Amino acid sequence: MPEPISRDTVAKVARLARLDLTEAEVDRMTTQLAGMLEHFCDVDALDLSNVQPLNQPIPLTNVLRDDVEQPSLDRDEVLGSAPAAQDGRFRVPPIIGFEE
Amino acid sequence: MTRRTVVDIATQVAAGSLSASTVLEENLAAITAREHEIHAFNLVTADRARERAAEIDADVKAGKKVGRLAGVTISLKDNMCTRGVETTCSSKILAGWKPPYDATVVRRLADEGAVFVGKTNLDEFAMGSSTENSAFGPTRNPLDTSRVPGGSSGGSAAAVAAGFSAASFGSDTGGSIRQPAALCGLVGVKPTYGMVSRQGLIAFGSSLDQIGPFTTTVADAALLMEVIAGHDPLDSTSLPQPAPQLTSVLANGVKGLRIGRVADMPEGSSPDVLARLDAAFEALRAAGATVVDVKLPSMSFGLTAYYLVAPAEASSNLARFDGVRYGLRVDAKDLNAMYGATRAAGFGDEVKRRIMLGTYALSAGYYDAYYGKALKVRRLIADDFAKAYAQCDAILTPTSPTVAFKFGDKTSNPLAMYLCDVFTIPTNLAGHAAMSVPFGTGEAGLPVGVQVLAPALGEATMFRVAAELERAS
């Protein structure tokens, strides 16, 4: 079984998940995640050595439609519900150049 | 209060002996009387509903052919996209968002003449078992307002139990239709994975989610399933087959069916619930079924596997809520800072907890130890079911280990809340069919639900068993 999850790992996972957690949230989350992961160790009672993982319950693969043009969503309607749009596109803050 | 069934409304409205507007006004009157204490809805769409009901009445008067659900009032869980009508997932991160399209299920219901009453409350992003995790406040159980309606589709269950609509729809990822149906005394169906289109259902766990109905009768659920099920080219996980025939099998009885009793069932159910389960087996036996003992040794590990698989899928699905295309944005100096600030402000505690757990379980160095292992447990559960269904046609378990519990009883301990779903989760992992049927009452006179499980595409058998339980209850 892996090491119990540390506060540093929780902070790193929060960055990966793009979640700005407060210090108090990181503390609380460390305790709660550790509890859940410990519970997960129950499965160590099972012999899983020759078991194939089951990703999804039905055996459909590569479902593709014919490559024919079809109408799409109305662009103005889609952009109309976005937080910010300009010139027919989603508008976002600067992507680079503000690293500290 | 007049309790009209889906079948009665559809039949009488089509025949011109009842108007869709009359049905709707009865529901709206019930909403006016009790919604302030129940909070089943995030949004009541009374004006749209009145227009739709009037259209249907005009069509009937003009002698036009109307659909199979003409005038049937329906509430929709607020994680199903409705074009131009606010869809929030009971989350601050989507508040105010109006989808540019209808979910396939919504379209199919509308095409058959359904009248949509409103969007119902849920645990934020369907993560919870009590509807206490909604960003807009909890829903109360109409049968006892000091208790929860179950979750995550608590608003949908409450809406039908309180007479706000004839039926409603929810989504079930680990029990989110069946458990609230049980706690509110309703029929609730989780169809076989892939039977009902997920297109336009805002995803939680994509390999687990299915949409299904809440109704007051088994026949109503059968009719609604026939309308919503069947292949949808817009969902790549939709099974390539038509909707099952269910309304025609309800009178067939259970003679000759083999009903499985799980000999090694997880412990922890209350005695009143177990007594009703025993009575259900007796009723089926009296109707000509045989009861056989089956074993599901990995069933108790379902919960454990689910609470890694579902958060892992959720952490990926919920990455799309980033302040760019819809919903909330918290402005910041650059894109990454905007993502982090938006998601911190927009998501509630339980959603954050599951995103964190899922992200961790999928991250480099931990994948094999957690997510990979959980998928292997998932395989064992599917294999156990396959062995059990070699010996029986359907299995009965409790739906929920207890009747509806009080507010706050389980909110401080996530694991205690997760245990509500111990009987419902294995079905989602295996992708099978399941439904909850009300079967008498337990503690404090509150309803007890019995869960009928069937293999993938076993809906016809499942509905025969459910109909027999309904006749016996």
XYZ file of C-alpha atoms in Angstrom:
573
model
C 0.000 0.000 0.000
C 1.311 3.499 -0.897
C 2.361 6.075 1.718
C -0.478 8.083 3.329
C -1.194 11.204 1.284
C 0.794 14.230 2.487
C -0.220 17.861 2.725
C 2.325 18.702 -0.001
C 0.819 16.120 -2.336
C -2.659 17.510 -1.718
C -1.409 20.997 -2.576
C 0.209 19.663 -5.752
C -2.945 17.777 -6.790
C -4.951 20.981 -6.257
C -2.637 22.738 -8.729
C -3.054 19.889 -11.221
C -6.841 20.149 -10.841
C -6.735 23.958 -11.246
C -8.426 24.474 -7.885
C -7.204 27.352 -5.713
C -7.706 25.802 -2.284
C -7.288 27.839 0.898
C -4.783 26.665 3.513
C -7.685 25.475 5.647
C -9.133 23.529 2.710
C -5.796 21.836 2.058
C -5.651 20.783 5.728
C -9.197 19.436 5.709
C -8.756 17.730 2.343
C -5.555 16.016 3.505
C -7.402 14.380 6.402
C -10.463 13.440 4.349
C -8.547 12.039 1.364
C -6.301 10.038 3.671
C -9.411 8.498 5.252
C -10.915 7.547 1.908
C -7.676 6.139 0.528
C -7.198 4.092 3.665
C -10.673 2.650 3.166
C -9.648 1.725 -0.378
C -6.974 -0.602 1.038
C -9.856 -3.009 1.784
C -9.442 -4.244 -1.783
C -5.990 -5.574 -0.920
C -7.920 -8.554 0.468
C -8.698 -9.511 -3.149
C -6.378 -11.360 -5.501
C -6.287 -9.074 -8.532
C -3.143 -10.480 -10.145
C -4.901 -12.123 -13.107
C -7.827 -9.749 -13.465
C -8.262 -7.558 -16.543
C -9.439 -3.995 -15.800
C -13.016 -3.158 -16.871
C -13.063 0.403 -18.206
C -16.656 0.525 -19.335
C -19.473 -1.980 -19.223
C -20.396 -2.390 -22.899
C -18.096 -3.648 -25.626
C -18.643 -0.902 -28.211
C -15.472 0.389 -29.853
C -14.694 3.171 -32.338
C -18.212 4.353 -32.966
C -17.851 6.704 -35.930
C -20.388 8.415 -38.129
C -19.986 8.996 -41.844
C -17.798 12.002 -42.573
C -20.615 14.163 -43.925
C -21.183 17.824 -43.118
C -23.969 18.398 -40.621
C -25.382 21.553 -39.073
C -23.660 22.565 -35.836
C -24.810 24.621 -32.876
C -25.620 28.253 -33.610
C -22.423 30.232 -32.953
C -24.098 33.368 -31.625
C -26.276 31.319 -29.269
C -23.217 29.497 -27.925
C -21.112 32.634 -27.542
C -24.094 34.440 -26.041
C -23.894 32.273 -22.944
C -20.105 32.551 -22.551
C -18.602 34.749 -19.824
C -16.787 36.831 -22.492
C -16.752 36.768 -26.293
C -15.330 38.971 -29.030
C -15.230 38.790 -32.838
C -17.012 35.441 -32.948
C -14.661 33.827 -30.445
C -14.405 33.104 -26.706
C -12.351 35.850 -25.045
C -9.869 34.759 -22.339
C -7.235 36.528 -20.210
C -3.577 36.517 -21.403
C -2.214 32.976 -21.606
C 1.508 33.764 -21.115
C 3.660 36.569 -19.815
C 2.528 36.962 -16.242
C 4.510 34.210 -14.527
C 5.957 35.365 -11.212
C -54.979 16.016 -3.788
C -55.760 14.362 -7.134
C -53.088 11.823 -8.036
C -53.136 11.228 -11.732
C -50.883 8.651 -13.330
C -48.944 9.166 -16.545
C -51.031 6.493 -18.264
C -54.340 8.058 -17.155
C -53.336 11.551 -18.256
C -52.026 10.415 -21.635
C -55.113 8.317 -22.338
C -57.669 10.875 -21.204
C -56.013 13.906 -22.791
C -55.687 12.124 -26.132
C -59.345 11.078 -25.903
C -60.431 14.636 -25.152
C -62.006 13.738 -21.800
C -59.398 15.696 -19.785
C -57.528 18.845 -20.758
C -53.772 19.196 -20.478
C -54.326 22.641 -18.983
C -56.445 21.189 -16.172
C -53.712 18.689 -15.301
C -51.048 21.387 -15.349
C -53.065 23.799 -13.186
C -53.531 21.064 -10.572
C -49.773 20.610 -10.441
C -49.107 24.365 -10.335
C -51.601 24.712 -7.475
C -49.742 22.003 -5.542
C -46.494 23.874 -6.207
C -47.976 27.117 -4.925
C -49.185 25.341 -1.796
C -46.019 23.422 -0.835
C -42.940 24.307 -2.873
C -41.835 26.923 -0.319
C -41.321 24.144 2.257
C -40.111 21.393 -0.138
C -37.750 23.221 -2.543
C -38.000 20.538 -5.232
C -37.237 23.010 -8.021
C -34.412 25.270 -9.073
C -36.774 26.727 -11.657
C -40.524 26.389 -12.336
C -41.313 27.062 -15.996
C -45.021 27.801 -15.526
C -45.425 30.130 -18.523
C -43.805 27.767 -21.004
C -45.784 24.865 -19.541
C -49.081 26.758 -19.903
C -48.293 27.534 -23.549
C -47.436 23.914 -24.250
C -50.542 22.573 -22.494
C -52.726 24.999 -24.469
C -51.093 23.835 -27.736
C -51.853 20.223 -26.901
C -55.443 21.007 -25.986
C -55.832 22.894 -29.276
C -54.385 19.940 -31.194
C -56.801 17.522 -29.525
C -59.735 19.846 -30.250
C -58.660 20.155 -33.901
C -58.580 16.380 -34.176
C -54.803 16.243 -34.778
C -52.861 13.174 -33.735
C -51.128 13.754 -30.391
C -48.163 11.905 -28.892
C -48.048 9.052 -26.408
C -47.481 11.482 -23.524
C -49.981 14.194 -24.445
C -50.410 16.491 -21.468
C -48.210 14.453 -19.125
C -46.517 16.835 -16.688
C -42.833 16.134 -16.186
C -40.024 17.654 -14.102
C -36.404 17.356 -15.198
C -33.333 17.074 -13.025
C -31.360 20.258 -13.489
C -28.406 18.469 -15.075
C -30.281 17.826 -18.329
C -29.849 20.443 -21.008
C -32.976 22.365 -21.971
C -32.583 24.845 -24.803
C -32.940 28.427 -23.611
C -33.906 27.311 -20.090
C -31.396 27.760 -17.270
C -29.506 24.535 -16.442
C -27.314 24.710 -13.351
C -26.448 21.250 -11.954
C -27.248 23.031 -8.650
C -23.795 24.585 -8.881
C -22.689 28.193 -8.690
C -20.300 27.491 -11.547
C -23.195 27.073 -14.022
C -25.717 29.477 -12.487
C -27.451 31.448 -15.223
C -26.312 29.219 -18.105
C -28.878 28.587 -20.836
C -27.943 25.603 -23.001
C -28.055 26.024 -26.799
C -29.667 22.590 -27.269
C -32.044 20.038 -25.718
C -30.861 16.691 -24.367
C -32.044 13.775 -26.531
C -34.310 12.532 -23.713
C -35.878 15.978 -23.388
C -36.501 16.112 -27.142
C -38.066 12.651 -27.216
C -40.401 13.504 -24.325
C -41.380 16.812 -25.927
C -42.056 15.117 -29.263
C -44.578 12.845 -27.521
C -46.460 15.761 -25.966
C -44.932 16.014 -22.483
C -45.406 19.297 -20.595
C -42.268 20.332 -18.671
C -43.030 21.885 -15.302
C -39.512 22.798 -14.190
C -35.900 21.926 -13.410
C -35.368 20.051 -10.163
C -32.784 20.416 -7.423
C -29.912 17.937 -6.996
C -26.719 17.434 -5.080
C -24.229 19.641 -6.933
C -23.234 17.835 -10.144
C -25.185 14.800 -8.838
C -22.584 14.153 -6.137
C -24.414 13.105 -3.002
C -27.149 10.930 -1.529
C -29.349 13.470 0.259
C -29.599 16.644 -1.907
C -27.899 18.457 0.978
C -24.975 19.306 -1.334
C -26.977 21.640 -3.594
C -25.494 25.131 -3.838
C -29.067 26.439 -3.713
C -30.119 24.716 -0.475
C -31.517 21.272 0.304
C -34.772 19.659 -0.841
C -37.089 18.288 1.846
C -38.872 14.946 1.777
C -42.586 15.663 1.168
C -43.524 12.669 3.372
C -41.649 14.125 6.374
C -39.987 17.488 5.928
C -37.514 16.859 8.766
C -35.953 14.177 6.546
C -33.970 14.133 3.314
C -35.549 12.999 0.036
C -32.404 11.069 -0.842
C -30.114 12.038 -3.648
C -28.700 13.033 -5.866
C -32.009 13.328 -7.778
C -33.824 14.445 -4.602
C -35.700 17.288 -6.276
C -37.058 14.980 -8.977
C -38.278 12.477 -6.386
C -39.795 15.180 -4.193
C -41.578 16.762 -7.171
C -43.487 13.550 -7.900
C -44.054 12.647 -4.231
C -45.532 16.108 -3.602
C -47.788 15.996 -6.665
C -45.904 18.780 -8.489
C -45.770 16.698 -11.700
C -47.020 13.283 -12.784
C -43.485 12.025 -13.355
C -39.918 13.244 -13.372
C -36.507 12.276 -14.661
C -33.237 11.898 -12.838
C -29.791 10.516 -13.520
C -28.259 7.532 -11.741
C -24.484 7.176 -11.448
C -24.379 5.096 -8.256
C -28.008 5.041 -7.090
C -29.149 8.624 -7.620
C -32.547 7.592 -9.037
C -33.245 4.410 -7.057
C -32.315 5.656 -3.570
C -34.456 8.836 -3.659
C -37.286 6.810 -5.232
C -37.098 4.433 -2.266
C -36.961 7.245 0.291
C -39.943 9.042 -1.282
C -42.105 5.958 -1.948
C -41.805 5.985 -5.762
C -40.811 3.752 -8.639
C -37.354 4.679 -9.969
C -35.503 3.070 -12.882
C -31.788 2.865 -13.729
C -31.739 1.427 -17.262
C -29.014 -0.772 -18.711
C -25.957 1.326 -19.553
C -26.328 2.545 -23.151
C -30.082 1.984 -23.357
C -30.964 5.656 -22.830
C -29.014 8.419 -24.547
C -26.722 10.518 -22.361
C -26.503 13.264 -24.969
C -27.250 16.530 -23.184
C -26.932 15.023 -19.712
C -24.106 16.955 -18.063
C -21.612 14.183 -17.392
C -20.535 13.021 -13.927
C -19.179 9.485 -14.438
C -19.453 8.772 -18.145
C -19.146 4.984 -17.877
C -21.795 4.883 -15.111
C -24.422 7.571 -15.801
C -27.900 6.720 -17.055
C -31.106 8.768 -17.195
C -34.326 7.196 -15.910
C -37.858 7.993 -14.703
C -39.534 8.539 -11.317
C -43.219 7.592 -11.278
C -45.988 6.537 -8.909
C -46.682 3.286 -10.793
C -44.691 0.600 -12.599
C -46.860 0.994 -15.726
C -45.987 4.704 -15.878
C -42.279 3.906 -15.709
C -42.667 1.293 -18.455
C -44.367 3.778 -20.782
C -41.766 6.481 -20.147
C -38.938 4.005 -20.764
C -40.436 3.067 -24.109
C -40.401 6.750 -25.082
C -36.857 7.644 -23.996
C -34.934 4.429 -24.725
C -33.454 3.338 -28.021
C -30.400 4.143 -30.100
C -29.203 7.735 -30.429
C -26.474 8.489 -32.976
C -25.495 11.552 -30.905
C -24.255 9.335 -28.027
C -21.340 7.098 -28.998
C -22.074 4.802 -26.027
C -25.698 4.307 -27.082
C -26.529 0.656 -27.756
C -27.467 -0.004 -31.381
C -30.983 -1.270 -30.696
C -34.560 -0.068 -30.344
C -36.420 0.640 -27.095
C -37.616 -2.476 -25.238
C -41.295 -3.420 -25.127
C -42.261 -3.056 -21.482
C -45.901 -1.949 -21.194
C -46.974 -5.222 -22.822
C -45.201 -7.511 -20.310
C -46.545 -6.104 -17.044
C -49.459 -8.526 -16.785
C -47.305 -11.574 -17.531
C -46.651 -12.406 -13.893
C -43.546 -14.098 -12.501
C -44.501 -17.768 -12.744
C -41.370 -19.775 -13.488
C -38.958 -16.900 -12.891
C -35.963 -17.580 -10.658
C -35.388 -14.772 -8.161
C -31.947 -14.493 -6.578
C -31.448 -13.848 -2.884
C -27.915 -12.642 -2.112
C -26.624 -15.046 0.541
C -23.561 -12.918 1.334
C -25.271 -9.518 1.218
C -23.371 -6.597 2.807
C -24.496 -6.024 6.389
C -25.821 -2.838 7.914
C -29.446 -2.765 6.753
C -32.013 -1.889 9.381
C -34.457 -4.628 10.500
C -37.541 -2.876 9.091
C -35.942 -2.811 5.631
C -34.906 -6.481 5.825
C -38.423 -7.459 6.920
C -39.874 -5.854 3.799
C -37.301 -7.611 1.628
C -38.354 -10.959 3.122
C -41.985 -10.082 2.443
C -41.094 -9.284 -1.181
C -39.505 -12.713 -1.658
C -42.621 -14.290 -0.129
C -44.909 -12.347 -2.456
C -42.975 -13.464 -5.536
C -42.910 -17.055 -4.326
C -46.677 -16.924 -3.776
C -47.030 -15.677 -7.360
C -45.170 -18.689 -8.738
C -41.520 -17.629 -8.782
C -38.775 -19.695 -7.190
C -36.250 -18.101 -4.856
C -32.628 -19.237 -5.209
C -29.580 -18.303 -3.163
C -26.790 -16.621 -5.132
C -23.420 -15.264 -4.055
C -21.952 -11.861 -4.897
C -18.707 -11.988 -2.880
C -17.310 -8.771 -4.380
C -20.515 -6.752 -3.827
C -19.185 -5.154 -0.666
C -16.102 -3.970 -2.569
C -18.315 -2.121 -5.058
C -18.500 0.944 -2.873
C -14.736 1.056 -2.588
C -14.155 0.713 -6.327
C -16.905 3.200 -7.144
C -15.437 5.903 -4.953
C -12.319 5.891 -7.084
C -13.830 5.213 -10.517
C -16.572 7.850 -10.254
C -14.339 10.661 -8.918
C -11.684 9.809 -11.521
C -14.212 10.184 -14.328
C -15.686 13.261 -12.650
C -12.316 14.976 -12.337
C -11.919 14.614 -16.080
C -15.504 15.574 -16.977
C -15.541 18.610 -14.698
C -12.329 19.981 -16.236
C -14.590 21.652 -18.802
C -15.894 24.085 -16.188
C -13.049 26.535 -16.515
C -14.700 29.924 -16.950
C -14.143 30.022 -20.713
C -17.273 28.757 -22.470
C -20.133 28.876 -19.973
C -21.157 29.857 -16.489
C -19.076 31.627 -13.888
C -15.765 33.406 -14.504
C -13.655 34.990 -11.768
C -11.348 37.444 -13.526
C -7.611 37.140 -12.935
C -4.369 38.333 -14.479
C -3.760 35.294 -16.655
C -5.539 32.199 -17.885
C -4.219 29.766 -15.288
C -5.058 32.096 -12.424
C -8.550 32.559 -13.901
C -9.086 28.777 -14.024
C -8.021 28.275 -10.411
C -10.005 31.210 -9.042
C -13.149 30.361 -11.049
C -13.167 26.712 -10.015
C -12.433 27.557 -6.371
C -15.354 29.994 -6.261
C -17.728 27.915 -8.392
C -17.523 24.408 -6.939
C -18.832 23.324 -3.530
C -17.003 21.186 -0.955
C -18.157 17.738 -2.072
C -17.371 18.464 -5.728
C -13.913 19.754 -4.809
C -13.308 16.659 -2.676
C -14.191 14.327 -5.549
C -12.190 16.288 -8.118
C -9.203 16.076 -5.779
C -9.633 12.354 -5.141
C -10.075 11.651 -8.850
C -7.153 13.796 -9.932
C -4.941 12.071 -7.361
C -6.092 8.575 -8.385
C -5.262 9.354 -12.023
C -1.958 11.132 -11.410
C 1.444 9.718 -12.326
C 2.766 7.320 -9.710
C -0.635 6.529 -8.176
C -2.652 5.352 -11.193
C -1.850 1.640 -10.836
C -2.278 1.613 -7.064
C -5.704 3.218 -7.138
C -7.542 3.713 -10.412
C -6.080 0.636 -12.117
C -6.922 -1.499 -9.101
C -10.455 -0.098 -8.900
C -11.055 -1.119 -12.523
C -9.970 -4.658 -11.705
C -12.432 -4.769 -8.817
C -15.034 -3.548 -11.275
C -14.284 -6.580 -13.457
C -14.702 -8.930 -10.468
C -18.102 -7.431 -9.718
C -19.245 -7.881 -13.328
C -17.957 -11.491 -13.254
C -19.799 -12.186 -9.971
C -23.041 -10.906 -11.468
C -22.517 -13.053 -14.579
C -22.183 -16.147 -12.381
C -25.255 -15.186 -10.343
C -27.372 -14.591 -13.451
C -26.516 -18.056 -14.688
C -28.651 -19.270 -11.772
C -31.412 -16.649 -11.657
C -33.359 -14.175 -13.811
C -33.450 -11.274 -11.383
C -32.090 -10.436 -7.923
C -33.801 -8.629 -5.041
C -31.976 -6.487 -2.489
C -32.933 -3.488 -0.392
C -32.574 -0.246 -2.361
C -31.347 1.717 0.654
C -30.142 0.259 3.975
C -32.575 2.541 5.841
C -35.689 4.646 5.336
C -35.277 8.408 4.792
C -32.878 9.856 7.360
C -32.860 13.254 9.091
C -31.049 16.313 7.803
C -27.456 16.536 8.997
C -27.330 12.859 10.041
C -24.537 12.004 7.620
C -23.114 15.313 6.391
C -20.112 15.345 8.723
C -18.833 11.951 7.562
C -18.454 11.406 3.795
C -18.012 7.637 4.226
C -21.281 7.286 6.163
C -23.077 9.120 3.354
C -21.421 6.935 0.717
C -22.704 3.793 2.511
C -26.258 4.787 1.490
C -25.384 3.462 -1.956
C -23.911 0.072 -1.038
C -26.731 -1.858 -2.774
C -27.155 0.401 -5.784
C -23.549 0.988 -6.863
C -22.615 -2.525 -8.083
C -25.247 -2.303 -10.861
C -23.713 0.872 -12.247
C -20.244 -0.666 -12.218
C -21.550 -3.694 -14.137
C -23.745 -1.594 -16.467
C -26.847 -3.632 -15.670
C -30.516 -2.711 -15.232
C -32.080 -2.004 -11.830
C -35.126 -0.351 -10.353
C -36.627 0.468 -6.992
C -40.247 -0.390 -6.224
C -42.082 0.819 -3.109
C -42.989 -2.168 -0.940
C -44.688 -1.131 2.254
C -43.381 0.955 5.110
C -40.787 0.715 7.849
C -39.623 2.905 10.723
C -41.860 5.918 11.403
C -44.279 4.782 8.706
C -41.825 5.806 5.975
C -41.666 3.944 2.661
C -39.250 1.084 2.019
C -38.016 0.379 -1.496
C -37.099 -3.049 -2.801
C -34.499 -3.117 -5.548
C -34.983 -5.415 -8.537
C -31.731 -6.139 -10.378
C -31.529 -7.707 -13.820
C -28.714 -8.374 -16.267
C -27.901 -5.989 -19.114
C -30.982 -5.620 -21.347
C -33.037 -7.542 -18.779
C -35.607 -4.731 -18.495
C -38.588 -6.847 -19.562
C -37.972 -9.402 -16.801
C -37.224 -6.631 -14.318
C -40.527 -4.888 -15.070
C -42.469 -8.155 -14.728
C -41.023 -8.611 -11.235
C -41.654 -4.961 -10.345
C -45.274 -5.200 -11.524
C -45.798 -8.306 -9.377
C -44.368 -6.540 -6.314
C -46.677 -3.607 -6.983
C -49.702 -5.921 -7.153
C -48.664 -7.523 -3.860
C -47.952 -4.325 -1.947
